[in-house]
Coordinates of C-alpha atoms in Angstrom, one line a residue:
M16 CA -27.3 0.6 -26.6
G17 CA -30.4 0.7 -24.3
D18 CA -31.9 -2.5 -25.7
V19 CA -28.8 -4.5 -26.1
V20 CA -28.5 -7.7 -24.0
A21 CA -25.0 -7.8 -22.7
K22 CA -22.2 -10.4 -22.6
F23 CA -20.8 -11.7 -19.3
N24 CA -17.4 -10.3 -18.8
T25 CA -16.2 -12.7 -16.1
R26 CA -12.6 -13.8 -15.6
P27 CA -11.1 -17.3 -15.6
R28 CA -10.8 -17.5 -11.8
Q29 CA -14.6 -16.7 -11.5
N30 CA -15.7 -19.8 -13.3
R31 CA -15.8 -22.9 -11.2
H32 CA -16.4 -26.2 -12.9
E33 CA -16.1 -30.0 -12.9
A34 CA -13.3 -30.2 -10.5
E35 CA -15.7 -28.9 -7.8
G36 CA -18.5 -31.2 -8.9
I37 CA -20.6 -28.5 -10.7
V38 CA -22.7 -29.9 -13.5
T39 CA -25.6 -28.9 -15.7
G40 CA -29.1 -30.2 -15.2
E41 CA -28.2 -33.2 -17.5
G42 CA -24.9 -34.0 -15.8
A43 CA -22.4 -32.3 -18.1
P44 CA -19.5 -30.3 -16.6
G45 CA -20.8 -26.8 -15.7
F46 CA -19.5 -23.4 -14.9
I47 CA -20.6 -20.9 -12.2
R48 CA -20.8 -17.2 -13.1
E49 CA -19.8 -14.3 -10.9
P50 CA -22.8 -12.7 -9.0
R51 CA -23.4 -9.8 -11.4
A52 CA -23.3 -12.0 -14.5
E53 CA -25.5 -14.6 -12.8
L54 CA -28.0 -12.0 -11.7
F55 CA -28.1 -10.4 -15.2
L56 CA -28.7 -13.7 -16.9
L57 CA -31.4 -14.8 -14.4
A58 CA -33.2 -11.4 -14.5
V59 CA -33.5 -11.2 -18.3
S60 CA -34.7 -14.8 -18.5
N61 CA -36.9 -14.9 -15.3
M62 CA -40.7 -15.2 -15.2
V63 CA -41.1 -14.6 -11.5
G64 CA -43.2 -17.4 -10.0
E65 CA -43.0 -19.7 -13.0
D66 CA -41.4 -23.2 -13.1
T67 CA -38.8 -24.0 -15.6
F68 CA -37.8 -27.5 -16.9
Y69 CA -34.9 -28.0 -14.4
E70 CA -35.7 -25.5 -11.6
G71 CA -38.8 -24.9 -9.6
A72 CA -40.3 -21.5 -9.2
A73 CA -39.6 -21.3 -5.4
D74 CA -35.9 -22.2 -5.8
R75 CA -35.5 -20.0 -8.8
D76 CA -37.1 -17.0 -7.1
A77 CA -35.1 -17.5 -3.9
R78 CA -31.9 -17.5 -6.0
F79 CA -33.0 -14.3 -7.7
R80 CA -33.6 -12.6 -4.3
E81 CA -30.3 -13.7 -2.9
L82 CA -28.4 -12.5 -5.9
I83 CA -30.2 -9.1 -5.8
A84 CA -29.4 -8.7 -2.1
T85 CA -25.8 -9.5 -2.7
V86 CA -25.2 -7.3 -5.7
A87 CA -27.3 -4.3 -4.5
V88 CA -24.9 -4.0 -1.5
T89 CA -21.6 -5.0 -3.0
D90 CA -21.9 -3.0 -6.2
P91 CA -24.7 -0.3 -5.7
E92 CA -23.5 1.8 -8.6
W93 CA -23.8 -1.1 -11.1
F94 CA -27.2 -2.1 -9.5
G95 CA -28.5 1.4 -9.8
R96 CA -27.9 1.3 -13.5
F97 CA -29.0 -2.3 -14.0
V98 CA -32.6 -2.0 -12.5
P99 CA -33.8 0.9 -14.8
W100 CA -32.3 -0.8 -17.8
L101 CA -34.1 -4.0 -16.9
R102 CA -37.4 -2.2 -17.1
T103 CA -36.8 0.1 -20.1
G104 CA -34.1 -1.7 -22.0
A105 CA -35.0 -5.4 -21.4
M106 CA -38.7 -4.4 -21.1
L107 CA -39.3 -6.7 -18.1
R108 CA -41.9 -5.8 -15.5
S109 CA -42.2 -8.4 -12.7
A110 CA -38.4 -9.1 -12.5
T111 CA -37.8 -5.4 -12.3
V112 CA -40.3 -4.9 -9.5
V113 CA -38.7 -7.7 -7.5
A114 CA -35.2 -6.5 -8.2
A115 CA -36.0 -2.9 -7.1
L116 CA -37.8 -3.8 -3.9
E117 CA -35.5 -6.6 -2.7
G118 CA -32.5 -4.5 -3.6
A119 CA -33.9 -1.5 -1.7
R120 CA -34.5 -3.8 1.3
A121 CA -30.9 -5.0 1.3
Q122 CA -29.5 -1.5 0.8
V123 CA -31.6 0.0 3.6
A124 CA -30.4 -2.8 6.0
A125 CA -26.8 -2.1 4.9
G126 CA -27.1 1.7 5.1
V127 CA -26.5 2.0 1.3
P128 CA -28.2 5.1 -0.2
G129 CA -30.0 5.5 -3.5
S130 CA -32.9 3.1 -3.2
R131 CA -35.6 5.7 -3.7
A132 CA -34.5 6.6 -7.2
I133 CA -34.2 2.9 -8.1
V134 CA -37.7 2.0 -7.0
D135 CA -39.1 5.1 -8.8
A136 CA -37.3 4.1 -12.1
A137 CA -38.5 0.5 -11.8
L138 CA -42.2 1.5 -12.1
Q139 CA -43.1 2.6 -15.6
R140 CA -46.8 1.7 -15.9
A141 CA -49.7 2.9 -13.7
D142 CA -50.5 -0.5 -12.4
E143 CA -47.0 -1.1 -11.2
P144 CA -47.0 1.0 -8.0
G145 CA -49.9 -1.3 -6.9
E146 CA -48.0 -4.4 -8.0
A147 CA -44.9 -3.2 -6.1
L148 CA -46.9 -2.7 -2.9
A149 CA -48.8 -6.0 -3.3
Y150 CA -45.4 -7.8 -3.6
W151 CA -43.9 -5.9 -0.5
L152 CA -47.0 -6.4 1.7
G153 CA -47.2 -10.1 0.8
R154 CA -43.6 -10.8 1.4
H155 CA -42.4 -8.3 4.0
G156 CA -45.6 -6.9 5.7
R157 CA -46.8 -3.3 6.2
A158 CA -43.6 -1.7 7.4
L159 CA -42.4 0.3 4.4
P160 CA -38.9 1.7 4.5
K161 CA -38.8 5.3 3.6
P162 CA -36.9 4.8 0.3
V163 CA -39.5 2.3 -0.8
K164 CA -42.4 4.5 0.3
R165 CA -41.0 7.6 -1.4
G166 CA -39.9 5.8 -4.5
I167 CA -43.4 4.4 -5.1
A168 CA -44.9 7.9 -4.3
D169 CA -42.6 9.5 -6.9
A170 CA -43.9 7.0 -9.5
V171 CA -47.5 7.7 -8.6
A172 CA -47.1 11.4 -9.3
R173 CA -45.7 10.5 -12.7
L174 CA -48.2 7.8 -13.7
Y175 CA -51.6 8.4 -12.1
H176 CA -54.1 10.3 -14.4
E177 CA -57.7 9.8 -15.4
R178 CA -57.1 7.3 -18.2
S179 CA -54.7 5.2 -16.1
L180 CA -57.2 5.2 -13.3
L181 CA -59.9 3.9 -15.6
K182 CA -57.7 1.3 -17.2
Y183 CA -55.9 -0.1 -14.1
D184 CA -57.8 0.7 -11.0
S185 CA -59.7 -2.6 -10.9
E186 CA -61.9 -4.0 -8.1
G187 CA -60.2 -7.3 -8.7
S188 CA -56.8 -5.9 -7.7
A189 CA -55.7 -6.6 -4.2
V190 CA -54.0 -3.1 -4.0
R191 CA -56.1 -0.4 -5.5
F192 CA -55.0 3.2 -6.5
G193 CA -56.5 4.4 -3.3
D194 CA -54.5 1.9 -1.2
V195 CA -51.3 3.1 -2.8
I196 CA -52.2 6.7 -2.1
D197 CA -53.1 5.9 1.5
L198 CA -49.9 4.0 2.2
T199 CA -47.4 6.2 0.3
H200 CA -48.9 9.8 0.5
P201 CA -47.7 11.0 -2.9
R202 CA -47.6 14.8 -3.5
A203 CA -49.9 15.8 -6.3
K204 CA -48.1 17.7 -9.1
D205 CA -51.1 20.0 -9.6
E206 CA -54.7 20.7 -8.5
R207 CA -56.2 18.4 -11.0
Q208 CA -54.1 15.4 -9.9
G209 CA -55.0 16.3 -6.3
D210 CA -58.7 15.9 -7.4
L211 CA -57.8 12.6 -9.0
F212 CA -56.1 11.3 -5.8
R213 CA -59.2 12.2 -3.7
H214 CA -61.5 10.5 -6.2
A215 CA -59.3 7.4 -6.2
L216 CA -59.7 7.3 -2.4
D217 CA -63.5 7.7 -2.8
R218 CA -63.6 4.8 -5.2
R219 CA -61.6 2.6 -2.9
H220 CA -63.6 3.4 0.2
K221 CA -66.9 3.2 -1.8
R222 CA -67.9 6.8 -1.0
D223 CA -70.7 7.8 -3.4
N224 CA -69.2 11.1 -4.5
P225 CA -69.3 12.2 -8.2
P226 CA -66.0 12.9 -9.9
P227 CA -64.7 16.5 -9.5
A228 CA -65.6 18.8 -12.4
S229 CA -61.9 18.9 -13.4
L230 CA -61.9 15.2 -14.3
T231 CA -63.7 15.4 -17.7
V232 CA -62.7 12.0 -18.9
L233 CA -64.2 10.4 -15.8
A234 CA -67.4 12.4 -16.2
A235 CA -67.7 11.2 -19.8
R236 CA -67.3 7.6 -18.6
V237 CA -70.0 8.1 -16.0
E238 CA -72.4 9.3 -18.7
L239 CA -71.7 6.2 -20.8
M240 CA -72.2 3.9 -17.8
A241 CA -75.6 5.5 -17.2
L242 CA -76.9 4.4 -20.6
P243 CA -79.3 1.4 -20.5
I244 CA -77.7 -1.8 -21.7
E245 CA -79.9 -2.1 -24.7
Q246 CA -78.7 1.3 -26.0
R247 CA -75.0 0.7 -25.6
R248 CA -74.6 -1.3 -28.8
E249 CA -75.6 1.8 -30.7
V250 CA -72.6 3.9 -29.4
N251 CA -70.0 3.4 -32.1
D252 CA -68.5 6.8 -32.5
P253 CA -64.8 6.6 -32.0
A254 CA -64.7 10.2 -30.7
V255 CA -67.3 9.5 -28.0
L256 CA -65.6 6.3 -26.9
G257 CA -62.2 8.0 -26.9
A258 CA -63.4 11.0 -24.8
A259 CA -64.5 8.5 -22.1
G260 CA -61.2 6.7 -22.1
M261 CA -62.8 3.5 -23.3
T262 CA -60.4 0.7 -24.0
W263 CA -61.3 -2.4 -26.0
E264 CA -61.4 -4.5 -22.8
A265 CA -63.7 -1.9 -21.1
L266 CA -65.9 -1.7 -24.2
A267 CA -66.5 -5.4 -24.3
G268 CA -67.6 -5.5 -20.7
W269 CA -69.7 -2.3 -21.0
R270 CA -71.6 -3.6 -24.0
Q271 CA -72.4 -6.9 -22.2
T272 CA -72.4 -8.7 -25.5
S273 CA -69.9 -10.0 -28.0
M274 CA -67.8 -7.5 -29.9
D275 CA -69.2 -7.2 -33.4
A276 CA -67.5 -5.6 -36.4
A277 CA -69.0 -2.2 -35.7
A278 CA -67.7 -2.3 -32.1
W279 CA -64.2 -3.2 -33.2
E280 CA -64.2 -0.6 -35.9
A281 CA -65.2 2.0 -33.4
I282 CA -62.4 1.2 -30.9
I283 CA -59.6 0.3 -33.3
P284 CA -58.6 4.0 -33.8
T285 CA -57.7 4.3 -30.1
M286 CA -56.1 0.9 -29.7
G287 CA -52.4 0.7 -29.0
Y288 CA -49.9 -1.3 -31.1
L289 CA -49.7 -4.4 -28.9
A290 CA -53.5 -4.5 -28.5
L291 CA -53.9 -4.5 -32.3
L292 CA -51.3 -7.3 -32.6
R293 CA -53.1 -9.4 -30.0
N294 CA -56.5 -9.1 -31.6
L295 CA -56.0 -9.9 -35.2
R296 CA -57.9 -13.2 -34.9
N297 CA -60.8 -11.4 -33.1
F298 CA -60.9 -8.8 -35.9
D299 CA -61.3 -11.6 -38.5
Q300 CA -63.9 -13.5 -36.5
A301 CA -66.0 -10.4 -36.1
G302 CA -65.8 -9.6 -39.8
V303 CA -63.9 -6.3 -39.6
S304 CA -64.0 -4.7 -43.1
D305 CA -61.0 -4.8 -45.4
A306 CA -60.7 -1.0 -45.3
V307 CA -60.3 -1.0 -41.6
A308 CA -58.0 -4.1 -41.8
E309 CA -55.8 -2.2 -44.2
R310 CA -55.4 0.7 -41.7
V311 CA -54.5 -1.8 -39.0
A312 CA -52.0 -3.5 -41.3
A313 CA -50.5 -0.1 -42.2
K314 CA -50.0 0.7 -38.5
L315 CA -48.5 -2.7 -37.7
S316 CA -45.9 -2.4 -40.5
D317 CA -45.1 1.3 -40.0
P318 CA -41.4 1.6 -39.0
G319 CA -42.1 4.4 -36.6
E320 CA -44.9 2.5 -34.9
V321 CA -42.8 -0.6 -34.6
A322 CA -39.9 1.3 -33.1
R323 CA -42.1 3.1 -30.5
S324 CA -43.9 -0.2 -29.6
R325 CA -40.7 -2.0 -28.8
V326 CA -42.6 -5.2 -29.4
L327 CA -40.3 -8.3 -29.3
P328 CA -40.1 -10.4 -32.4
M329 CA -41.7 -13.4 -30.6
R330 CA -44.9 -11.3 -30.6
F331 CA -45.0 -11.3 -34.3
L332 CA -44.5 -15.0 -34.5
S333 CA -47.3 -15.5 -32.0
A334 CA -49.6 -13.2 -34.0
Y335 CA -48.6 -15.0 -37.3
N336 CA -49.5 -18.4 -35.8
A337 CA -52.8 -17.1 -34.4
A338 CA -54.2 -15.0 -37.2
P339 CA -56.2 -17.2 -39.6
S340 CA -56.3 -14.7 -42.5
L341 CA -53.6 -14.2 -45.0
R342 CA -54.3 -10.5 -45.0
W343 CA -52.0 -10.2 -41.9
A344 CA -49.1 -12.3 -43.2
Y345 CA -47.3 -9.6 -45.2
P346 CA -47.7 -6.7 -42.7
L347 CA -46.5 -9.0 -39.9
E348 CA -43.5 -10.0 -41.9
R349 CA -42.7 -6.4 -42.6
A350 CA -43.2 -5.6 -38.9
L351 CA -40.8 -8.4 -37.9
Q352 CA -38.2 -7.1 -40.3
Q353 CA -38.5 -3.6 -38.8
A354 CA -38.2 -5.0 -35.3
L355 CA -35.0 -6.8 -36.4
T356 CA -33.3 -3.7 -37.8
N357 CA -30.5 -4.1 -35.2
V358 CA -29.7 -7.7 -36.3
P359 CA -26.3 -7.3 -37.9
A360 CA -25.4 -8.3 -41.4
L361 CA -22.7 -10.6 -40.3
D362 CA -19.8 -11.1 -42.7
A363 CA -17.8 -14.3 -43.3
R364 CA -19.2 -17.7 -42.2
T365 CA -21.5 -18.1 -39.2
L366 CA -22.6 -21.4 -37.6
I367 CA -26.0 -21.0 -35.9
L368 CA -27.1 -23.9 -33.6
I369 CA -30.7 -24.0 -32.4
D370 CA -31.4 -26.2 -29.4
T371 CA -34.6 -28.2 -29.9
S372 CA -34.3 -30.6 -27.0
G373 CA -37.2 -31.4 -24.7
S374 CA -36.3 -28.8 -22.1
M375 CA -36.5 -26.1 -24.8
N376 CA -40.2 -26.9 -25.1
S377 CA -40.5 -24.9 -21.8
A378 CA -42.6 -21.8 -21.8
F379 CA -40.9 -18.6 -23.0
S380 CA -43.9 -16.4 -22.8
K381 CA -46.0 -16.3 -19.6
D382 CA -49.1 -17.5 -21.3
G383 CA -47.3 -20.5 -22.7
T384 CA -48.1 -19.7 -26.4
L385 CA -44.4 -19.4 -27.2
R386 CA -41.9 -21.9 -26.2
C387 CA -38.1 -21.4 -25.8
W388 CA -37.5 -23.2 -29.0
D389 CA -39.9 -20.9 -30.8
A390 CA -37.9 -17.9 -29.6
A391 CA -34.6 -19.6 -30.5
T392 CA -35.8 -20.4 -34.0
V393 CA -37.2 -17.0 -34.9
F394 CA -34.0 -15.3 -33.8
G395 CA -31.7 -17.9 -35.3
L396 CA -33.4 -17.7 -38.7
A397 CA -33.5 -13.9 -38.6
L398 CA -29.8 -13.8 -37.9
A399 CA -29.3 -16.3 -40.8
A400 CA -31.4 -14.1 -43.1
R401 CA -29.0 -11.2 -42.5
A402 CA -25.7 -13.2 -42.5
H403 CA -23.4 -13.5 -45.5
D404 CA -22.8 -17.2 -45.3
P405 CA -24.8 -18.9 -42.5
T406 CA -25.2 -22.6 -41.6
V407 CA -28.3 -23.2 -39.5
V408 CA -28.5 -26.5 -37.5
S409 CA -31.2 -27.9 -35.3
F410 CA -29.8 -30.1 -32.5
S411 CA -30.9 -32.4 -29.8
N412 CA -29.8 -36.1 -29.7
A413 CA -29.7 -35.8 -33.5
T414 CA -28.7 -32.8 -35.7
A415 CA -29.8 -31.5 -39.1
V416 CA -28.8 -28.6 -41.3
F417 CA -31.9 -26.4 -42.1
P418 CA -31.5 -25.5 -45.7
A419 CA -32.0 -21.9 -46.8
V420 CA -34.6 -20.9 -49.5
A421 CA -33.7 -17.9 -51.5
G422 CA -36.1 -15.0 -50.9
E423 CA -38.0 -16.7 -48.1
S424 CA -39.3 -14.5 -45.3
V425 CA -38.3 -15.1 -41.7
L426 CA -41.8 -16.1 -40.7
A427 CA -42.2 -18.5 -43.6
A428 CA -38.9 -20.0 -42.7
V429 CA -40.1 -20.5 -39.1
R430 CA -43.2 -22.3 -40.4
R431 CA -41.1 -24.5 -42.6
F432 CA -38.8 -25.3 -39.6
K433 CA -41.8 -26.4 -37.6
D434 CA -43.6 -28.3 -40.3
G435 CA -40.4 -30.0 -41.5
G436 CA -39.8 -31.8 -38.3
Y437 CA -36.8 -29.8 -37.0
F438 CA -38.1 -29.7 -33.4
Y439 CA -36.6 -32.9 -32.0
G440 CA -37.6 -32.9 -28.3
G441 CA -34.8 -35.2 -27.2
G442 CA -31.7 -34.6 -25.1
T443 CA -29.2 -31.7 -25.3
E444 CA -26.1 -33.0 -27.0
T445 CA -24.5 -29.6 -27.6
E446 CA -20.9 -30.7 -27.8
E447 CA -21.7 -33.3 -30.4
A448 CA -23.6 -30.8 -32.5
V449 CA -20.6 -28.4 -32.4
R450 CA -18.2 -31.1 -33.3
A451 CA -20.4 -32.4 -36.1
H452 CA -21.0 -29.0 -37.8
Y453 CA -18.1 -26.7 -37.0
D454 CA -16.1 -26.5 -40.3
G455 CA -13.9 -23.5 -40.2
H456 CA -16.7 -21.1 -39.5
D457 CA -15.7 -17.6 -38.4
R458 CA -18.1 -17.5 -35.4
V459 CA -20.5 -19.8 -33.7
V460 CA -23.9 -18.8 -32.2
I461 CA -25.7 -21.2 -29.9
L462 CA -29.4 -20.6 -28.9
T463 CA -30.1 -22.9 -25.9
D464 CA -30.9 -23.3 -22.2
E465 CA -27.3 -24.6 -21.7
Q466 CA -28.4 -27.8 -20.0
A467 CA -26.0 -30.0 -22.0
H468 CA -25.7 -33.8 -21.5
R469 CA -22.4 -35.2 -20.2
H470 CA -20.2 -36.7 -22.8
G471 CA -16.6 -36.2 -21.5
S472 CA -15.7 -32.6 -22.4
V473 CA -15.3 -29.8 -20.0
D474 CA -16.5 -27.2 -22.5
V475 CA -19.1 -27.7 -25.3
A476 CA -17.2 -25.2 -27.4
A477 CA -13.9 -27.1 -27.1
A478 CA -14.2 -28.2 -30.7
V479 CA -13.9 -24.5 -31.8
P480 CA -10.5 -22.9 -32.0
A481 CA -9.8 -20.4 -29.2
Q482 CA -9.5 -17.5 -31.6
V483 CA -13.0 -18.1 -33.0
P484 CA -15.8 -16.5 -31.0
V485 CA -18.6 -18.6 -29.6
Y486 CA -21.8 -16.8 -28.5
T487 CA -24.3 -18.5 -26.3
W488 CA -27.8 -17.1 -25.8
N489 CA -29.3 -18.7 -22.7
L490 CA -33.1 -18.5 -22.9
A491 CA -33.8 -20.0 -19.4
G492 CA -31.4 -18.4 -17.0
Y493 CA -30.2 -21.5 -15.2
R494 CA -27.3 -21.1 -12.7
V495 CA -24.9 -23.5 -14.3
G496 CA -23.7 -22.8 -17.8
H497 CA -22.2 -25.1 -20.5
T498 CA -19.0 -23.1 -21.2
P499 CA -16.8 -20.7 -19.3
T500 CA -17.4 -17.0 -20.2
V501 CA -13.8 -16.0 -20.9
G502 CA -11.8 -15.0 -23.9
N503 CA -13.8 -15.6 -27.0
R504 CA -16.6 -17.4 -25.2
H505 CA -19.6 -15.1 -24.5
T506 CA -22.9 -15.8 -22.8
F507 CA -26.0 -13.6 -23.1
G508 CA -29.3 -13.8 -21.3
G509 CA -32.7 -13.3 -22.9
L510 CA -33.6 -12.0 -26.3
S511 CA -34.5 -8.5 -27.4
D512 CA -34.8 -6.7 -30.7
A513 CA -31.2 -5.5 -30.4
A514 CA -29.6 -8.6 -28.8
F515 CA -27.6 -9.6 -31.8
A516 CA -26.0 -6.1 -32.2
M517 CA -23.6 -7.3 -29.5
I518 CA -21.9 -9.7 -31.9
P519 CA -20.2 -7.0 -34.1
L520 CA -19.7 -4.8 -31.0
I521 CA -17.7 -7.6 -29.3
E522 CA -15.8 -8.4 -32.4
A523 CA -14.8 -4.8 -32.9
T524 CA -14.2 -3.5 -29.4
S525 CA -13.3 -4.5 -25.9
H526 CA -15.0 -7.2 -23.9
H527 CA -15.9 -5.1 -20.8
H528 CA -19.2 -3.3 -21.4
W529 CA -22.7 -3.8 -19.9
P530 CA -25.6 -2.4 -21.9
F531 CA -26.3 0.3 -19.4

């Protein structure tokens, strides 16, 4: 269950509501979650340093840090499982770094052991030790507690090698590989890594020493860099570029000219899955041949590649929207279907409510290319595609049933949803939508930010009989929810390729499992 986004298993006494004056951002009665549940929801929804519709970045990040400090000390066993899952299960980077470091700080102050392993587990890419140090230095200064220092050093020994140095040790970074090595003193796992550490220090301190002989990839890169600029466009051998650890970003800068078809075709064989997905438009604009495009399409739609990439479905929607050529549409649809293999084939009748209010037009992806309502729509329609008898409803101040089309792909349905005017952009009248469209369904799924308007009820799911489960996916992580998370009312945070697998799990088993 490593990718599954969990329900919140709070108890009735842990939900405080209208009697205490707690309301959503739009004034409806609200419910406060217990600290672990609130932390879970905020973590899986949080883009650190980003504003959301109802909550500024500073307030949101402060709430995140406070929750981390509380839970890391009061339930260190849970926290020790939560942080690694957040990075490798939920696939979140910034939130995991903050959670690990702030949790370590609180645990050190309270005398709670275990921080070193948590910090190590939080760092899974070679630029992340530097990011962790940059965060700590910027917020807490140069005094590194031993668990933080040693945890980062452990990660360095796992992650630093020639290719990662070339890819991530940028002069534009505030904290370079050499800085991390200077401050944490990692122990090299072998002689070659020791040579790498010394070379990283030379790079950082601008010492003009050639790479040691053991570092063959770096030596190959030095040879390429020595070529005159006018000769660089002629280097289009994938083997030569690969031996020098050349990425597509590095190749573009090295050539000092635009990437033409020959350059893309030379670097495509070494590009990773996500890099291919992000560059489909560039391939078309450069005129990459149909033969090469077919190989890219085959990789994108290969089930094994999709599984290993762990790319979220929203990426496929973004690529589909950006790519101008129809040659990518079918492989992207196939890839999306592969990424949604854990979406259950729900039996009986399912009501799926997609919040398209104004606040759901907030950014879901950091670059802003995907909005919360985009994410809600792609998941809602994917769930409907697999359900036995679904009813899909867009709701805001108004509501409308989105009619199904037999045999339509998920991505085509998303396009029809957008082009058909189903994104309303008004208020969040969740209770009215539930009351208008619940008609004996066997379950209700609500994709929303939970910021319901006030219209008298203490629970937006009050129109649904208590024995019928109501699942809320909160895409923004706000503190106050629209329904208590008790009994057959379940709240989830974030969206992943396995999120909906929780529905049959909850319906078949107990209600007391986290995804880690």
